[in-house]
Amino acid sequence: MSILTPGTLVVSCQALADEPLHGSSYMAGMARAVVEGGAGGIRANSPEDIRVIRSSVGLPIIGLWKRDYEGYEMYITPTVQDAIAVHEAGADIVAIDATGRPRPDGMSLQDSIAVLKDRGISIMADISTFEEGLHAAACGADYVSTTLAGYTPYSEGPIPRLDLVARLADRLEVPVVAEGGIWTPEQAALALERGAWFVVVGSAITRPQLITAKYRAAMDRSARTGA
C-alpha cells in the first residue's frame, strides 16, 4: 500500500553544493513553504537534509543521496549502503538509480532491492526507459519513476516524458510516478491523466535561479523579436 495517495504533489526540495540555496536550513524552510502551498510529500537529497526536513514537516519524504563515484555514471543513491543511510536519516521511501548502468558496489538491481526490502525499506526506482521500468518492477520496486528519462545518453530527448508515464501505467501494477522536466501546472495535471499515481516537481518550484533564467530568456527573445 502506497503511503502517498493518488494525485499527490510531491515537491523536490534540493540544492546542490554550488547553488545559492544549498544548506539544510534553506531546504527546511523550502519544505515548510511548499507544505503551506499544498504539497503532500517532499523529495530530499542527502541524510543531512533529510534529517532537518524530517524535524520540520510531517509529510512523507522520498529520500536520495546524490553521490559521485569515480568511473561510474550513477549518482542517485548508487549503492545499497547509501540507500540504508538515507533510510536511517528518516526517509519513508528511498529513491535509487534503477537504470541498466553498472553499480559502484557491483550488485545487481535485483539483489540491491532484495537487500533493502529485507530491511523493510520502500524503494522508488528512478528509470530512464520503458524497459528499465519493467525490469525495476519485476525486481520488486515499490514505485517506478520517470526521473531519469532524458538524462541518460540512451534516453536523450524532450521532457517531460508523459508518453512513457502512460506506457508504464498501462503495464505495471505498482504506482508509476511522473518526474522530470515538469514545469507547468498543466503538465502536472496531464501527467495524472496519463496514469501517474503522483507527480514530483522540483526545479519549477524550488530552484529560483532556474525559474528566473526562464523569465529572462523569454523576455530577451521578445525584445529581439520586437527590435
Tab-separated table of C-alpha atoms in Angstrom:
chain	number	residue	atom	x	y	z
A	1	MET	CA	0.000	0.000	0.000
A	2	SER	CA	1.387	3.387	-1.001
A	3	ILE	CA	1.877	5.971	1.736
A	4	LEU	CA	1.246	8.630	-0.903
A	5	THR	CA	-2.307	8.872	-2.160
A	6	PRO	CA	-3.225	9.195	-5.845
A	7	GLY	CA	-2.988	12.751	-7.116
A	8	THR	CA	-0.414	13.874	-4.563
A	9	LEU	CA	2.007	16.661	-5.459
A	10	VAL	CA	5.489	15.844	-4.182
A	11	VAL	CA	7.920	18.746	-4.236
A	12	SER	CA	11.647	18.166	-4.568
A	13	CYS	CA	13.485	20.407	-2.113
A	14	GLN	CA	17.094	20.133	-3.237
A	15	ALA	CA	20.034	22.415	-3.906
A	16	LEU	CA	23.478	21.261	-4.976
A	17	ALA	CA	26.659	22.492	-3.323
A	18	ASP	CA	27.290	25.155	-5.979
A	19	GLU	CA	23.774	26.641	-5.773
A	20	PRO	CA	22.729	29.688	-3.699
A	21	LEU	CA	20.170	27.840	-1.564
A	22	HIS	CA	22.443	24.938	-0.670
A	23	GLY	CA	22.171	24.115	3.006
A	24	SER	CA	19.799	22.162	5.225
A	25	SER	CA	18.258	25.243	6.832
A	26	TYR	CA	17.265	26.615	3.422
A	27	MET	CA	15.752	23.293	2.414
A	28	ALA	CA	13.812	23.004	5.665
A	29	GLY	CA	12.332	26.440	5.030
A	30	MET	CA	11.528	25.480	1.473
A	31	ALA	CA	9.799	22.336	2.703
A	32	ARG	CA	7.639	24.324	5.104
A	33	ALA	CA	6.746	26.742	2.316
A	34	VAL	CA	5.592	24.033	-0.097
A	35	VAL	CA	3.568	22.379	2.665
A	36	GLU	CA	1.671	25.654	3.004
A	37	GLY	CA	1.050	25.547	-0.749
A	38	GLY	CA	-0.481	22.072	-0.607
A	39	ALA	CA	2.360	19.630	-1.221
A	40	GLY	CA	1.637	16.149	0.055
A	41	GLY	CA	5.226	14.891	0.112
A	42	ILE	CA	8.850	16.017	-0.101
A	43	ARG	CA	11.758	14.624	-2.121
A	44	ALA	CA	15.071	15.437	-0.439
A	45	ASN	CA	18.756	14.803	-1.077
A	46	SER	CA	21.351	13.666	1.498
A	47	PRO	CA	20.974	12.309	5.026
A	48	GLU	CA	21.697	15.762	6.467
A	49	ASP	CA	18.881	17.499	4.588
A	50	ILE	CA	16.505	14.610	5.227
A	51	ARG	CA	17.059	14.778	8.998
A	52	VAL	CA	16.439	18.518	9.116
A	53	ILE	CA	13.375	18.361	6.884
A	54	ARG	CA	12.052	15.404	8.876
A	55	SER	CA	12.170	17.560	12.024
A	56	SER	CA	10.431	20.440	10.219
A	57	VAL	CA	7.478	18.844	8.416
A	58	GLY	CA	5.339	15.801	8.952
A	59	LEU	CA	4.877	14.779	5.328
A	60	PRO	CA	6.232	11.592	3.766
A	61	ILE	CA	9.786	12.036	2.495
A	62	ILE	CA	11.263	10.423	-0.593
A	63	GLY	CA	14.967	10.426	0.173
A	64	LEU	CA	18.006	10.017	-2.032
A	65	TRP	CA	21.705	10.744	-1.899
A	66	LYS	CA	23.434	12.198	-4.942
A	67	ARG	CA	26.983	10.863	-4.836
A	68	ASP	CA	29.771	10.730	-7.390
A	69	TYR	CA	31.792	7.527	-7.637
A	70	GLU	CA	34.816	7.708	-9.884
A	71	GLY	CA	34.312	5.714	-13.052
A	72	TYR	CA	30.535	5.392	-12.654
A	73	GLU	CA	27.704	7.418	-14.188
A	74	MET	CA	25.180	6.660	-11.449
A	75	TYR	CA	24.692	9.371	-8.852
A	76	ILE	CA	21.211	8.902	-7.346
A	77	THR	CA	21.731	6.669	-4.300
A	78	PRO	CA	24.151	4.447	-6.224
A	79	THR	CA	24.882	1.819	-3.556
A	80	VAL	CA	22.997	-0.238	-1.013
A	81	GLN	CA	24.882	1.433	1.834
A	82	ASP	CA	23.891	4.857	0.505
A	83	ALA	CA	20.252	3.748	0.489
A	84	ILE	CA	20.475	2.432	4.047
A	85	ALA	CA	21.932	5.749	5.203
A	86	VAL	CA	19.069	7.637	3.542
A	87	HIS	CA	16.514	5.400	5.226
A	88	GLU	CA	18.154	5.748	8.625
A	89	ALA	CA	18.093	9.537	8.244
A	90	GLY	CA	14.296	9.418	8.168
A	91	ALA	CA	13.188	8.852	4.577
A	92	ASP	CA	9.925	6.948	4.214
A	93	ILE	CA	10.793	5.932	0.643
A	94	VAL	CA	14.296	5.655	-0.793
A	95	ALA	CA	14.866	6.590	-4.432
A	96	ILE	CA	17.632	4.705	-6.216
A	97	ASP	CA	19.062	4.741	-9.718
A	98	ALA	CA	17.426	1.783	-11.427
A	99	THR	CA	18.950	2.214	-14.861
A	100	GLY	CA	20.940	-0.549	-16.506
A	101	ARG	CA	24.276	1.117	-15.836
A	102	PRO	CA	26.945	-0.541	-13.641
A	103	ARG	CA	26.514	-0.011	-9.910
A	104	PRO	CA	29.525	1.119	-7.836
A	105	ASP	CA	29.091	-1.664	-5.280
A	106	GLY	CA	28.967	-4.310	-8.013
A	107	MET	CA	25.489	-5.505	-7.050
A	108	SER	CA	22.667	-6.118	-9.484
A	109	LEU	CA	19.497	-4.066	-9.233
A	110	GLN	CA	17.564	-7.169	-8.241
A	111	ASP	CA	19.952	-8.020	-5.403
A	112	SER	CA	20.100	-4.398	-4.253
A	113	ILE	CA	16.324	-4.137	-3.998
A	114	ALA	CA	16.099	-7.519	-2.259
A	115	VAL	CA	18.595	-6.456	0.426
A	116	LEU	CA	16.791	-3.176	1.031
A	117	LYS	CA	13.329	-4.689	1.138
A	118	ASP	CA	14.556	-7.283	3.638
A	119	ARG	CA	15.245	-4.261	5.856
A	120	GLY	CA	11.710	-3.004	5.352
A	121	ILE	CA	12.741	-0.138	3.062
A	122	SER	CA	10.296	1.057	0.403
A	123	ILE	CA	12.021	1.642	-2.925
A	124	MET	CA	11.378	4.132	-5.698
A	125	ALA	CA	13.137	3.080	-8.894
A	126	ASP	CA	14.350	6.068	-10.925
A	127	ILE	CA	14.411	4.869	-14.538
A	128	SER	CA	15.022	6.343	-17.982
A	129	THR	CA	13.345	3.892	-20.388
A	130	PHE	CA	10.275	1.695	-20.645
A	131	GLU	CA	12.376	-1.473	-20.425
A	132	GLU	CA	14.106	-0.244	-17.284
A	133	GLY	CA	10.722	0.446	-15.730
A	134	LEU	CA	9.504	-3.076	-16.430
A	135	HIS	CA	12.719	-4.539	-15.046
A	136	ALA	CA	12.616	-2.445	-11.884
A	137	ALA	CA	9.057	-3.512	-11.152
A	138	ALA	CA	9.982	-7.150	-11.757
A	139	CYS	CA	12.871	-6.735	-9.294
A	140	GLY	CA	10.432	-5.645	-6.586
A	141	ALA	CA	10.489	-1.846	-6.659
A	142	ASP	CA	7.507	-0.299	-4.861
A	143	TYR	CA	7.340	2.692	-7.218
A	144	VAL	CA	8.663	3.318	-10.716
A	145	SER	CA	9.522	6.925	-11.558
A	146	THR	CA	10.467	8.521	-14.879
A	147	THR	CA	13.060	10.698	-13.112
A	148	LEU	CA	15.965	9.869	-15.423
A	149	ALA	CA	14.146	9.792	-18.770
A	150	GLY	CA	16.068	12.187	-20.977
A	151	TYR	CA	19.067	12.239	-18.671
A	152	THR	CA	20.874	9.074	-19.735
A	153	PRO	CA	22.830	9.000	-23.019
A	154	TYR	CA	20.461	6.425	-24.481
A	155	SER	CA	17.247	8.226	-23.476
A	156	GLU	CA	18.039	11.762	-24.612
A	157	GLY	CA	15.114	13.765	-25.901
A	158	PRO	CA	12.491	16.297	-24.866
A	159	ILE	CA	10.965	16.136	-21.408
A	160	PRO	CA	8.624	15.580	-19.657
A	161	ARG	CA	8.110	12.054	-20.980
A	162	LEU	CA	4.400	11.777	-20.365
A	163	ASP	CA	4.164	9.143	-23.105
A	164	LEU	CA	6.489	6.981	-21.016
A	165	VAL	CA	4.315	7.575	-17.954
A	166	ALA	CA	1.286	6.357	-19.911
A	167	ARG	CA	3.033	3.241	-21.253
A	168	LEU	CA	4.312	2.239	-17.833
A	169	ALA	CA	0.995	2.909	-16.116
A	170	ASP	CA	-0.698	0.681	-18.673
A	171	ARG	CA	1.660	-2.220	-17.972
A	172	LEU	CA	2.614	-2.053	-14.302
A	173	GLU	CA	0.688	-2.830	-11.150
A	174	VAL	CA	2.988	-0.749	-8.944
A	175	PRO	CA	2.445	3.034	-8.825
A	176	VAL	CA	4.069	4.975	-11.646
A	177	VAL	CA	5.463	8.382	-10.763
A	178	ALA	CA	5.838	11.295	-13.179
A	179	GLU	CA	9.057	13.205	-12.549
A	180	GLY	CA	11.486	15.136	-14.692
A	181	GLY	CA	11.012	18.321	-16.672
A	182	ILE	CA	7.540	19.182	-15.379
A	183	TRP	CA	7.485	22.981	-15.498
A	184	THR	CA	3.813	23.917	-15.568
A	185	PRO	CA	0.696	23.065	-13.548
A	186	GLU	CA	-0.900	21.937	-16.791
A	187	GLN	CA	1.839	19.362	-17.365
A	188	ALA	CA	1.409	18.067	-13.816
A	189	ALA	CA	-2.330	17.672	-14.315
A	190	LEU	CA	-1.774	15.952	-17.661
A	191	ALA	CA	0.641	13.512	-16.009
A	192	LEU	CA	-2.182	12.390	-13.719
A	193	GLU	CA	-4.455	11.983	-16.728
A	194	ARG	CA	-1.774	9.813	-18.351
A	195	GLY	CA	-1.797	7.461	-15.369
A	196	ALA	CA	0.726	8.821	-12.874
A	197	TRP	CA	-0.033	7.856	-9.270
A	198	PHE	CA	1.557	11.089	-8.125
A	199	VAL	CA	3.749	13.827	-9.570
A	200	VAL	CA	7.142	15.127	-8.426
A	201	VAL	CA	8.034	18.719	-9.294
A	202	GLY	CA	11.379	20.244	-8.383
A	203	SER	CA	13.120	22.985	-10.320
A	204	ALA	CA	9.906	24.736	-11.369
A	205	ILE	CA	9.093	25.375	-7.701
A	206	THR	CA	12.267	25.264	-5.649
A	207	ARG	CA	15.163	26.491	-7.799
A	208	PRO	CA	14.673	30.253	-8.179
A	209	GLN	CA	17.825	30.771	-10.245
A	210	LEU	CA	16.454	28.493	-12.968
A	211	ILE	CA	12.973	29.974	-12.793
A	212	THR	CA	14.418	33.470	-13.102
A	213	ALA	CA	16.564	32.424	-16.060
A	214	LYS	CA	13.473	31.169	-17.906
A	215	TYR	CA	11.748	34.529	-17.475
A	216	ARG	CA	14.887	36.376	-18.549
A	217	ALA	CA	15.331	34.216	-21.654
A	218	ALA	CA	11.695	34.676	-22.707
A	219	MET	CA	11.904	38.444	-22.267
A	220	ASP	CA	15.169	38.587	-24.214
A	221	ARG	CA	13.584	36.649	-27.094
A	222	SER	CA	10.636	39.028	-27.069
A	223	ALA	CA	12.935	42.040	-27.132
A	224	ARG	CA	14.884	40.668	-30.088
A	225	THR	CA	11.712	39.878	-31.992
A	226	GLY	CA	10.328	43.347	-31.429
A	227	ALA	CA	13.567	45.114	-32.334
